[in-house]
PDB file of C-alpha atoms in Angstrom:
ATOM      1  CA  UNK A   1      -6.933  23.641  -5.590  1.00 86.00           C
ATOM      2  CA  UNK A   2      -6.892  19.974  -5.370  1.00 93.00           C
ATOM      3  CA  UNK A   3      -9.552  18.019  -2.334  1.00 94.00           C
ATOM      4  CA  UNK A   4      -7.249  15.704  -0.128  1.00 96.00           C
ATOM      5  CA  UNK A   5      -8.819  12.599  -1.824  1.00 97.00           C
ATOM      6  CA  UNK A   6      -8.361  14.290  -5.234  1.00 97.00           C
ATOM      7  CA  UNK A   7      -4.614  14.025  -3.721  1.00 97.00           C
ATOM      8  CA  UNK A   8      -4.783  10.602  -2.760  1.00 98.00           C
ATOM      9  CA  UNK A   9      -5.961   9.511  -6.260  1.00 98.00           C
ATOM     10  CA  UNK A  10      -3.197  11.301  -8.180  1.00 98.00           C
ATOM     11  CA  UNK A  11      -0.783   9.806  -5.191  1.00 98.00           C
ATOM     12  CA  UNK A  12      -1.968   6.566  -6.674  1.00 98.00           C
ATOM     13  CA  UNK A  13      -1.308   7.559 -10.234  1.00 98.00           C
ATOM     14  CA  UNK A  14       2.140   9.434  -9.928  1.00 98.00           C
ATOM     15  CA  UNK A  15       3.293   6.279  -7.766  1.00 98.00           C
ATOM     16  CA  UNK A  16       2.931   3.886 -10.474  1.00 98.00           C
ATOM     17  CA  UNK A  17       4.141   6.519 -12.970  1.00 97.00           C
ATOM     18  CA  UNK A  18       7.177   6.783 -11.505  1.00 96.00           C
ATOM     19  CA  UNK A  19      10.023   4.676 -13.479  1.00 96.00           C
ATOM     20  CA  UNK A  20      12.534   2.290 -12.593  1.00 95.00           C
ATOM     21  CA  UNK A  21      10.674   0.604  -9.765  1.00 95.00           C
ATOM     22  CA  UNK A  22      12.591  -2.688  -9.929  1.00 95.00           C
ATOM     23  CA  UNK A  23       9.869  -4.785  -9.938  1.00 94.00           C
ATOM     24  CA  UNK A  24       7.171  -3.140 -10.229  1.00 94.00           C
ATOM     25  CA  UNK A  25       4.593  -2.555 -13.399  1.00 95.00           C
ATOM     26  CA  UNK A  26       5.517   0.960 -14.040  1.00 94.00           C
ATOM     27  CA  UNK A  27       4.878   3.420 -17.577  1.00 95.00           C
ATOM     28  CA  UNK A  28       7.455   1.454 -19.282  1.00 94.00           C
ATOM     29  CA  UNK A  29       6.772  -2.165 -17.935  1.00 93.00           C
ATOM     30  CA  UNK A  30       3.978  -4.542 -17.508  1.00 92.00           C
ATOM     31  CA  UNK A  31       3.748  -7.707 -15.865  1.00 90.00           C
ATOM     32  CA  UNK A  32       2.359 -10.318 -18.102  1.00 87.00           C
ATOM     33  CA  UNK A  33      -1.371 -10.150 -16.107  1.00 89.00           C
ATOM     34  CA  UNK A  34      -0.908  -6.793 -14.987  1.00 93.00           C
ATOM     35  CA  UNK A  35      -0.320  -3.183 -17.282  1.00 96.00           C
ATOM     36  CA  UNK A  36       0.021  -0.128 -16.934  1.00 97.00           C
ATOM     37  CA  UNK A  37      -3.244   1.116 -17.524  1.00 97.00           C
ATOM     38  CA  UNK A  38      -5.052  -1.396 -15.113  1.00 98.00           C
ATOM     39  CA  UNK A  39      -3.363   0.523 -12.141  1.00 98.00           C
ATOM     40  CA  UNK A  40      -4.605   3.610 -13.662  1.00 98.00           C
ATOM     41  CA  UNK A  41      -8.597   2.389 -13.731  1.00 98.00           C
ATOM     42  CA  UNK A  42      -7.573   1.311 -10.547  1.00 98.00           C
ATOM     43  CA  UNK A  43      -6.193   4.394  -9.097  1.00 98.00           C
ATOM     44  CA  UNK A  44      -9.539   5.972 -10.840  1.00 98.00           C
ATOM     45  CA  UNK A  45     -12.056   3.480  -9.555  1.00 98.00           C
ATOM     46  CA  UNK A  46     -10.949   3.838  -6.164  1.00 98.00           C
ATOM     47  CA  UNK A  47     -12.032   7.400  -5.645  1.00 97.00           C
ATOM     48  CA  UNK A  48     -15.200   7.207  -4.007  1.00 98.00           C
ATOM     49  CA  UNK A  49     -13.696   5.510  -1.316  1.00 98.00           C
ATOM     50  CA  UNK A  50     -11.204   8.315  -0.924  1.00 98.00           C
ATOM     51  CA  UNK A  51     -13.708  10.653  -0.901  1.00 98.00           C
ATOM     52  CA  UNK A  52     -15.855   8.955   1.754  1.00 98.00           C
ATOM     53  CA  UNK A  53     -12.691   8.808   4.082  1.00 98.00           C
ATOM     54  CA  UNK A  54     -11.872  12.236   3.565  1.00 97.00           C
ATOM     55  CA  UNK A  55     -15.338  13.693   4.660  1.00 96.00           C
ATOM     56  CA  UNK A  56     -15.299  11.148   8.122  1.00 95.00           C
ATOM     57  CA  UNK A  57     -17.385   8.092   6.435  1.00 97.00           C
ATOM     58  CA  UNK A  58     -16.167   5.035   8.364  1.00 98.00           C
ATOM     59  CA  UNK A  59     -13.106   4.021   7.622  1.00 98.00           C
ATOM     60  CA  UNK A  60     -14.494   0.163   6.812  1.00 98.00           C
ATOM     61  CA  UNK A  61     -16.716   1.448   4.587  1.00 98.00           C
ATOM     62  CA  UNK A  62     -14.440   3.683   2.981  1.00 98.00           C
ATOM     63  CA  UNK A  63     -12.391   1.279   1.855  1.00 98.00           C
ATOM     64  CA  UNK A  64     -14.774  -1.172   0.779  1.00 98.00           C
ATOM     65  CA  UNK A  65     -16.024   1.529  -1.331  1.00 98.00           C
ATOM     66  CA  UNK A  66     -12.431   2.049  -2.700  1.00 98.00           C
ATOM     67  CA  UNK A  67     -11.539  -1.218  -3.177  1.00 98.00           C
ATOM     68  CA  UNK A  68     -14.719  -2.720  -4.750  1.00 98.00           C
ATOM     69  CA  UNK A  69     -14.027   0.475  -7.187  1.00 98.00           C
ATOM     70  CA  UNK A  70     -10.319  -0.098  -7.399  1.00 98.00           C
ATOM     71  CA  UNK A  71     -11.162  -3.718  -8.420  1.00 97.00           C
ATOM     72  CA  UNK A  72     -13.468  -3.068 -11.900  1.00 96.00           C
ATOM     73  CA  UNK A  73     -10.410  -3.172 -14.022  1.00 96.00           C
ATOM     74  CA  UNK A  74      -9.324  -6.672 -15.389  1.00 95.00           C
ATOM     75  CA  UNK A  75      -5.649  -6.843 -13.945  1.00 95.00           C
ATOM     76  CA  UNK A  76      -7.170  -7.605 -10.722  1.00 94.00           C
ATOM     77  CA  UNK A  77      -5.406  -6.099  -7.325  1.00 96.00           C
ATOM     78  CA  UNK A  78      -3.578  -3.090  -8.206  1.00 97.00           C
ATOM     79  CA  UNK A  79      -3.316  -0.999  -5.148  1.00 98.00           C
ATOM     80  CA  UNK A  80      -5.102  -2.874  -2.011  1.00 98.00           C
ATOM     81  CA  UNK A  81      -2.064  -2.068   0.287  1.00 97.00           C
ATOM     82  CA  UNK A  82      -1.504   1.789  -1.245  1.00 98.00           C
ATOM     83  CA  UNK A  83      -5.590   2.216  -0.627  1.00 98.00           C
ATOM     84  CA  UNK A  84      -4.842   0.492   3.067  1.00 98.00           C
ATOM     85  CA  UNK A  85      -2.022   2.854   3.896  1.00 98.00           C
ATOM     86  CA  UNK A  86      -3.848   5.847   2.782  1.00 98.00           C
ATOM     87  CA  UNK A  87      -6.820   5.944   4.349  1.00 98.00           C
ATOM     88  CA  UNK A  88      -6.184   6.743   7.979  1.00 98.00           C
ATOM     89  CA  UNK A  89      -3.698   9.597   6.450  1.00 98.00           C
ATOM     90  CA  UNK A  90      -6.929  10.529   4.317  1.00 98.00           C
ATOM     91  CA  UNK A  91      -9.039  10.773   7.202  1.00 97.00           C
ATOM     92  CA  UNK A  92      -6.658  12.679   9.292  1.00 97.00           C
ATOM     93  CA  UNK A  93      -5.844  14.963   6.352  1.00 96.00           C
ATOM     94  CA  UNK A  94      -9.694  15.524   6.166  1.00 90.00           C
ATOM     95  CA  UNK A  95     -10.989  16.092   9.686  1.00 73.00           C
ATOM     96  CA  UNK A  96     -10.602  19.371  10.981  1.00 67.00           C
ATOM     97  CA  UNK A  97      -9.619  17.937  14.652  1.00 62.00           C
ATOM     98  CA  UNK A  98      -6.691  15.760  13.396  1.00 67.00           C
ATOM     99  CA  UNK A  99      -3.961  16.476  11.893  1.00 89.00           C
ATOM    100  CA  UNK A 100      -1.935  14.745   9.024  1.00 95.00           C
ATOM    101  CA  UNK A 101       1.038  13.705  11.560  1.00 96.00           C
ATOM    102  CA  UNK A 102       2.062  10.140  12.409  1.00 97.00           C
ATOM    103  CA  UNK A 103       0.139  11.573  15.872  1.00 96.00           C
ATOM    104  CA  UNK A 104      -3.021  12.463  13.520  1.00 95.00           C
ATOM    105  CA  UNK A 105      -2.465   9.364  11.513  1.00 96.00           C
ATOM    106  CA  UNK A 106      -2.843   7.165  14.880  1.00 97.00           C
ATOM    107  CA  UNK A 107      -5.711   8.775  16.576  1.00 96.00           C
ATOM    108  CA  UNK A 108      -7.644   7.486  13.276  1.00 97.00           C
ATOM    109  CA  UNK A 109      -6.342   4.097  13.856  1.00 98.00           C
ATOM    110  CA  UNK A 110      -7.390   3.933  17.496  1.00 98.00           C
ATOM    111  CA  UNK A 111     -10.676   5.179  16.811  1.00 97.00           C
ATOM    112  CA  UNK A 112     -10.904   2.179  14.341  1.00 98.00           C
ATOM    113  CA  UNK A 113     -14.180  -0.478  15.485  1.00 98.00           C
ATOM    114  CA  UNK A 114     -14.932  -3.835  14.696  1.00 98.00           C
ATOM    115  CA  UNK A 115     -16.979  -2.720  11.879  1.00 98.00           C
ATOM    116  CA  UNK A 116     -14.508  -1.049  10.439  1.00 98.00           C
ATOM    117  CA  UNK A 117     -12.571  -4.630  11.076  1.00 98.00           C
ATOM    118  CA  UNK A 118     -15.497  -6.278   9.201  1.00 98.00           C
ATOM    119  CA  UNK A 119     -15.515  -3.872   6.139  1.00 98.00           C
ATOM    120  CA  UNK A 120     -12.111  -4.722   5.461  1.00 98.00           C
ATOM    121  CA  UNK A 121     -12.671  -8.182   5.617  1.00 97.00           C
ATOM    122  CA  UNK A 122     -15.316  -7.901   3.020  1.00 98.00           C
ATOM    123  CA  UNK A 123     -13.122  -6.244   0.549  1.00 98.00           C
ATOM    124  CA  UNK A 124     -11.135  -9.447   0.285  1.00 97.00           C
ATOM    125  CA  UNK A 125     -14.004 -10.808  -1.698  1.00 96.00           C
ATOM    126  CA  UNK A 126     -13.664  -8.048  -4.037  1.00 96.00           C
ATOM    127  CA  UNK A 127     -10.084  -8.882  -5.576  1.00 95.00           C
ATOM    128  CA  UNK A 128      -7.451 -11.763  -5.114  1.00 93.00           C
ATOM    129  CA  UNK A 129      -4.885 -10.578  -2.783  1.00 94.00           C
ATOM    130  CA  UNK A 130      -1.349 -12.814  -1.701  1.00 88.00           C
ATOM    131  CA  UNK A 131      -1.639 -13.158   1.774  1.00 88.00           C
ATOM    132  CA  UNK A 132       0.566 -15.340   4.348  1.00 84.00           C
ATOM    133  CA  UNK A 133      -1.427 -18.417   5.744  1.00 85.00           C
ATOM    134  CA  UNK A 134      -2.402 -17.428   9.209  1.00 85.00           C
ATOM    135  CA  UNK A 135      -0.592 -18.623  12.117  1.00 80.00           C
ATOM    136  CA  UNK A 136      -1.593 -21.766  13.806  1.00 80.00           C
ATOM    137  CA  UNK A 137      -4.828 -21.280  15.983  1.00 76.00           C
ATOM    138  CA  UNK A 138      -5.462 -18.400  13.763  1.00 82.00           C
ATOM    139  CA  UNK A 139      -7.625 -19.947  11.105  1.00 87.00           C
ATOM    140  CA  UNK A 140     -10.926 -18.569  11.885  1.00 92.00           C
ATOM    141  CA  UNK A 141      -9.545 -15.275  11.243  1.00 91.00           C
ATOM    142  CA  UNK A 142      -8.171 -15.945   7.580  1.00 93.00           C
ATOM    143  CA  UNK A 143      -8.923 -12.458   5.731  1.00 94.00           C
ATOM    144  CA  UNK A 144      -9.201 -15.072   2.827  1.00 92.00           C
ATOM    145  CA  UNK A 145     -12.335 -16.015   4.198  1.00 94.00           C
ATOM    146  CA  UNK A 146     -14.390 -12.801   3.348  1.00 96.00           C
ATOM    147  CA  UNK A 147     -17.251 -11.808   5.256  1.00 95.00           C
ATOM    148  CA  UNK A 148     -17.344 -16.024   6.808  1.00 96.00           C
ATOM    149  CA  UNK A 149     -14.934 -14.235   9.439  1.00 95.00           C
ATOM    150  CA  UNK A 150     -16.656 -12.156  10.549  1.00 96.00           C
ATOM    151  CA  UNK A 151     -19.060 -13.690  13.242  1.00 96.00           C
ATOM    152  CA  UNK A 152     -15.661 -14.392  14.400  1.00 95.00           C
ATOM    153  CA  UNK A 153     -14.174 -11.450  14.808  1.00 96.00           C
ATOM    154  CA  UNK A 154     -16.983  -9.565  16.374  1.00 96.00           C
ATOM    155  CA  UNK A 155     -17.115 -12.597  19.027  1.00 96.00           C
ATOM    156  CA  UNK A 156     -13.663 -11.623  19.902  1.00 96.00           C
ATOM    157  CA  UNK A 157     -14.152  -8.334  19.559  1.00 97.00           C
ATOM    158  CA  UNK A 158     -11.539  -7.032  17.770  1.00 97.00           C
ATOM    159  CA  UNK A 159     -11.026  -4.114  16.188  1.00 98.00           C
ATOM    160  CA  UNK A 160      -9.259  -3.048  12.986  1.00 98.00           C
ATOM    161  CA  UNK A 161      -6.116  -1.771  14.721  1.00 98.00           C
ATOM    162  CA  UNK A 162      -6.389  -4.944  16.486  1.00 97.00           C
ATOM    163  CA  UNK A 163      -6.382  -7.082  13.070  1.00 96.00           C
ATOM    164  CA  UNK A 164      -3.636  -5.095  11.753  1.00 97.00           C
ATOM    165  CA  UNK A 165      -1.973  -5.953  14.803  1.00 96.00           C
ATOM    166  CA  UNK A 166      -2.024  -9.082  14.723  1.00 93.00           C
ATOM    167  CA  UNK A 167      -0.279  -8.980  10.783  1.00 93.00           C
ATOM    168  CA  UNK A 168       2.458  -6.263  11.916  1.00 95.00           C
ATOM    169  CA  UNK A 169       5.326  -8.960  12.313  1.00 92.00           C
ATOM    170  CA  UNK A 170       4.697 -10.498   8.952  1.00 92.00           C
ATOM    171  CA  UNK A 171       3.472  -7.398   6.778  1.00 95.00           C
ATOM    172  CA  UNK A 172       4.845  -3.825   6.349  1.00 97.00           C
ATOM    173  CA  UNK A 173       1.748  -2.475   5.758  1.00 98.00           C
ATOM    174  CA  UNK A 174      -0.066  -3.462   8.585  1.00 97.00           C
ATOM    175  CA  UNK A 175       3.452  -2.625  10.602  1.00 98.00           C
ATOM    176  CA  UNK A 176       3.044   1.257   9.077  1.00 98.00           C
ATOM    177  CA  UNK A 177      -0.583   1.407  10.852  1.00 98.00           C
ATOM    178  CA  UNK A 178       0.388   0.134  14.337  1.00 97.00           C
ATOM    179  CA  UNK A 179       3.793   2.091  14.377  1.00 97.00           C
ATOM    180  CA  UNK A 180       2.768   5.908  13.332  1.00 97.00           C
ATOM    181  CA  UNK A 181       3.449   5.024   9.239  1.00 98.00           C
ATOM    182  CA  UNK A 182       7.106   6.273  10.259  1.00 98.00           C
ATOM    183  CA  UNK A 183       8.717   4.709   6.706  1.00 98.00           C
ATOM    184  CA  UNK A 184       5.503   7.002   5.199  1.00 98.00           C
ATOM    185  CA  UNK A 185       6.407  10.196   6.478  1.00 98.00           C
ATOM    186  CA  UNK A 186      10.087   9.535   5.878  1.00 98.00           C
ATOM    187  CA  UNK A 187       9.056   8.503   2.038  1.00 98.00           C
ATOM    188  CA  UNK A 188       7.612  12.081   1.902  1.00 98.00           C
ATOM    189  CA  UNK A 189      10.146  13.793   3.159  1.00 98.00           C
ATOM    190  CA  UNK A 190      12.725  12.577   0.149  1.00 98.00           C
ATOM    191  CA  UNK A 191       9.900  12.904  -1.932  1.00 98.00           C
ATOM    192  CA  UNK A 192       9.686  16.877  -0.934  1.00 97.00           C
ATOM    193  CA  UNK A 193      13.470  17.031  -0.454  1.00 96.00           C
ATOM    194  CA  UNK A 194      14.358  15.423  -3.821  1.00 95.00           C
ATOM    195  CA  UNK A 195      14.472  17.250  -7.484  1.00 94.00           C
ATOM    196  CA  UNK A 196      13.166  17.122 -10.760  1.00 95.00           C
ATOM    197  CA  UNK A 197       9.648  15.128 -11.888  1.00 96.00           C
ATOM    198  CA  UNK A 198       8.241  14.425  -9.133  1.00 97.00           C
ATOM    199  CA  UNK A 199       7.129  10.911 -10.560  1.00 96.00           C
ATOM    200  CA  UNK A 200      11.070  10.653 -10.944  1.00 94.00           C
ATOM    201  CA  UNK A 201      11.930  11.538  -7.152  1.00 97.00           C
ATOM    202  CA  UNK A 202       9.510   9.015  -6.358  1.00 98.00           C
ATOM    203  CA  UNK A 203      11.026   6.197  -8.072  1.00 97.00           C
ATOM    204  CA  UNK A 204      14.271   7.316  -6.532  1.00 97.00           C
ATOM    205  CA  UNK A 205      12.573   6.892  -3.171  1.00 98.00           C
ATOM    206  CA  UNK A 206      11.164   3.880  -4.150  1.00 98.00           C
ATOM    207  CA  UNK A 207      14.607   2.036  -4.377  1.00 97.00           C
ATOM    208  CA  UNK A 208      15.864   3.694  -1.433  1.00 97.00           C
ATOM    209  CA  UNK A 209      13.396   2.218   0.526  1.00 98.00           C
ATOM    210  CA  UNK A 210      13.670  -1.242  -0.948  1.00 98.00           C
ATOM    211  CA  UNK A 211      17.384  -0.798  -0.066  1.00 98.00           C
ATOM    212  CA  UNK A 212      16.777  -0.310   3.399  1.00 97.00           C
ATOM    213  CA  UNK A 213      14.268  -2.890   5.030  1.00 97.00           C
ATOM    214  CA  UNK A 214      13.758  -6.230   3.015  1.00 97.00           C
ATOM    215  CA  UNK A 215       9.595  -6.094   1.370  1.00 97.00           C
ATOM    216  CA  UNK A 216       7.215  -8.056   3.219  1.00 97.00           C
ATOM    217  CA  UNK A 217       5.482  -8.642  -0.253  1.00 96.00           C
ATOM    218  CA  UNK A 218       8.274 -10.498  -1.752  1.00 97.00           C
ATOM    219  CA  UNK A 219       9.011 -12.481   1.447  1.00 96.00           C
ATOM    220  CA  UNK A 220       5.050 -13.552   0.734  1.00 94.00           C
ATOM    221  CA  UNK A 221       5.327 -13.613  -2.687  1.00 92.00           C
ATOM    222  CA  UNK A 222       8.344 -16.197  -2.160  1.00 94.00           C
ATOM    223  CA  UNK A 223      10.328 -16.303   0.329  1.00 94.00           C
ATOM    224  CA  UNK A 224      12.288 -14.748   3.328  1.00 96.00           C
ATOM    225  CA  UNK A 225      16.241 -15.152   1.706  1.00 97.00           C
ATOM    226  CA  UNK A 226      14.970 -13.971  -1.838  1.00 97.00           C
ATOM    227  CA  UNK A 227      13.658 -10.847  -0.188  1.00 97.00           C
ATOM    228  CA  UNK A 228      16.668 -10.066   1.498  1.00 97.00           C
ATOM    229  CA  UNK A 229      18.861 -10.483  -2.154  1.00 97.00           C
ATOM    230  CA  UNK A 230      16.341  -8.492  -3.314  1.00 97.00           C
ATOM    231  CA  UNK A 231      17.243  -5.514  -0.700  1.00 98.00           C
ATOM    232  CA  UNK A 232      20.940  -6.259  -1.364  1.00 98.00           C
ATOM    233  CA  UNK A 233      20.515  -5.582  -5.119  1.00 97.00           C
ATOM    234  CA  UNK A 234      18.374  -2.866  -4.632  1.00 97.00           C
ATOM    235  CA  UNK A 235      21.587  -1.682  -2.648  1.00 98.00           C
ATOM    236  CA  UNK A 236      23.755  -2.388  -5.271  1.00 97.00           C
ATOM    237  CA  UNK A 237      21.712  -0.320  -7.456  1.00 96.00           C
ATOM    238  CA  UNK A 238      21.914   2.553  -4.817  1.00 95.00           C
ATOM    239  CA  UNK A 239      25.573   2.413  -5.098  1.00 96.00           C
ATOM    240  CA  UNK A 240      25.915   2.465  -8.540  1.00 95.00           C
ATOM    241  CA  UNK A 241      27.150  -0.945  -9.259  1.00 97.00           C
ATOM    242  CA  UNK A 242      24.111  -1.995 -10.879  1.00 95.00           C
ATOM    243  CA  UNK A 243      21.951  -0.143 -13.905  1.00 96.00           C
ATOM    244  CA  UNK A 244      18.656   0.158 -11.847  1.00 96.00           C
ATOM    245  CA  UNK A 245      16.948   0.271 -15.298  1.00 95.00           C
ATOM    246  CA  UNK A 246      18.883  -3.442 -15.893  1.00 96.00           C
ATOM    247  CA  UNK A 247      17.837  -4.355 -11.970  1.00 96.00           C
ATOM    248  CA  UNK A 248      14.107  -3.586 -13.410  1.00 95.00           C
ATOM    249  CA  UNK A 249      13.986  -5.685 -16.081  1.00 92.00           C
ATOM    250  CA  UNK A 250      15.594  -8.862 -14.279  1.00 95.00           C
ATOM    251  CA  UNK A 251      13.081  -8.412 -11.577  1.00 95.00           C
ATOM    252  CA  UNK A 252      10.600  -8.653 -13.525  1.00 92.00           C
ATOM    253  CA  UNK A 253      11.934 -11.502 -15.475  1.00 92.00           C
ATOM    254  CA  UNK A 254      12.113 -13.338 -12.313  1.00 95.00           C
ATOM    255  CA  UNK A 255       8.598 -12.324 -10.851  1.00 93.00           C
ATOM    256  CA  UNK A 256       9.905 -10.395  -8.405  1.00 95.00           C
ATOM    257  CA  UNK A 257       7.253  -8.168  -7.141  1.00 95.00           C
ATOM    258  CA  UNK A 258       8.174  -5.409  -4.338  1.00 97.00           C
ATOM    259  CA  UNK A 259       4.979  -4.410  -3.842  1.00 96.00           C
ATOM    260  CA  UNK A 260       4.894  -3.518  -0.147  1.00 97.00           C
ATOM    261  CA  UNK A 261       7.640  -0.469  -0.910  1.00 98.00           C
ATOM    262  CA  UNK A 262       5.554   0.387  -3.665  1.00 98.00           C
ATOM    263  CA  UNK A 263       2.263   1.171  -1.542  1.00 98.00           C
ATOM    264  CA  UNK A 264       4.738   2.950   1.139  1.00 98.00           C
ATOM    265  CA  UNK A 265       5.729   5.275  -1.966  1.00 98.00           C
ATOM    266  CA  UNK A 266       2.116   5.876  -2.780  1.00 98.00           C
ATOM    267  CA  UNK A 267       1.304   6.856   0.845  1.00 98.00           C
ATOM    268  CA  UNK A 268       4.323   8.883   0.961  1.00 98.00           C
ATOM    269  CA  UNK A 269       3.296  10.992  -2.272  1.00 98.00           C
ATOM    270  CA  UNK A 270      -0.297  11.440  -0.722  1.00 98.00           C
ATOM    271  CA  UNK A 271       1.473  13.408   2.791  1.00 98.00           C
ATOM    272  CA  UNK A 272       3.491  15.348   0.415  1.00 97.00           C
ATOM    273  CA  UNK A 273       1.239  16.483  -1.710  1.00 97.00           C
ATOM    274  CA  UNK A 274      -1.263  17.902   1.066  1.00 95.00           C
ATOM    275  CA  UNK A 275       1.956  19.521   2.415  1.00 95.00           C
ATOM    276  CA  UNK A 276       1.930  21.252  -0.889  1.00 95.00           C
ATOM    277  CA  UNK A 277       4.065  19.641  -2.917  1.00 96.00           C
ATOM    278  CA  UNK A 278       3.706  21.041  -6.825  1.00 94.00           C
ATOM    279  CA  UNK A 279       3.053  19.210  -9.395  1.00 94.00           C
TER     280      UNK A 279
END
């Protein structure tokens, strides 16, 4: 029988397995930086972390731990936001007074402290990861600027439900953590409810979810109307006026990176498989 972060690794693993994810590198597409195989050292490296959060460590510290590990590959940032998502789901799946529930889920998030605020800060100077520039006023609390912020954020005090927060209007992971990870539990549930590979059902989930609320990644990654065509086609693929193995490929000729949806999917295979999904 599989440990809950053993689950959370091979979440990571079957997510980018999965194929078409317009967009994304899956096992029959690479991006010209970023293969195949670095998400799977990635999905490898990050395991300690997963194991710390599933046994209580902090949940800072946890994913430092994951993400310095996810990060000694050479593609770079593979799965910061899939690692992010996880972790509270981790920790409820792990402690024996929680449950994993969006209600389990939160209580993890609440108990969150500025440490844990600090840790994650610090794992920005592990990899390279596309963030907005923060609103005006904000600049002292750039997560660009590492472990500089964080005198800053322990004079305000803030916590890291209280930095994710402050990102939940702009990013959809940060919006998972302060809303109960609702798109999360409703990835798993066509995950479960779906047939045949499950790496296959997730894909098909994948581009469901694309087609239903426009990816905060691609608004970063360019811009707020190419995200929304990007949900439209996505659509179109849905409804079976587009090939979604064609919709793949032209994504990815035009750099179109959903990656947001993609670290939903991952979080969504994690719930499913501690509800016993087989594999």
């Amino acid at each position: 029988m599989r440990t809950t972060a053993q689950n959370a690794e091979l979440a990571l693993l079957l997510e980018v397995a999965g194929t078409p994810k317009p967009g994304n590198v899956d096992r029959h597409r690479d991006h010209d930086d970023l293969r195949f195989e670095h998400f799977l050292a990635g999905a490898v490296g990050a395991r300690r972390g997963l194991e710390m959060a599933a046994v209580g460590e902090p949940l800072g510290e946890s994913f430092l731990a994951a993400i310095e590990g996810m990060s000694e590959q050479r593609g770079g940032n593979t799965q910061f936001g899939a690692v992010l998502l996880q972790l509270p789901l981790v920790a409820a799946a792990g402690d024996g007074d929680r449950s994993l529930t969006p209600e389990g889920a939160t209580a993890v998030v609440e108990a969150t402290t500025v440490a844990d605020a600090a840790n994650f800060y610090r794992a920005f100077e592990a990899v390279d990861v596309a963030v907005d520039d923060p609103p005006e006023g904000m600049e002292p609390l750039d997560v660009r600027r590492g472990s500089d912020a964080v005198t800053e954020l322990e004079s305000r005090a803030l916590t890291l439900r209280d930095v994710m927060e402050r990102s939940a209007d702009r990013d959809g992971v940060a919006r998972e953590w302060v809303d109960g990870f609702q798109r999360v539990f409703a990835a798993a549930e066509s995950i479960e409810g779906g047939d045949g590979p499950v790496a296959d059902r997730a894909a098909r989930t994948f581009l469901g979810l694309l087609a239903d609320e426009v990816d905060t990644f691609v608004a970063t990654q360019h811009d707020r109307a190419t995200a929304e065509a990007v949900t439209e086609r996505a659509q179109a693929a849905l409804d079976g006026e587009v090939d979604p193995e064609t919709l793949a490929d032209e994504f990815v000729a035009e750099d179109i990176n959903p990656g947001t949806t993609a670290d939903i999917v991952a979080a969504g295979l994690f719930v499913a498989l501690e509800r016993g999904l087989d594999v």
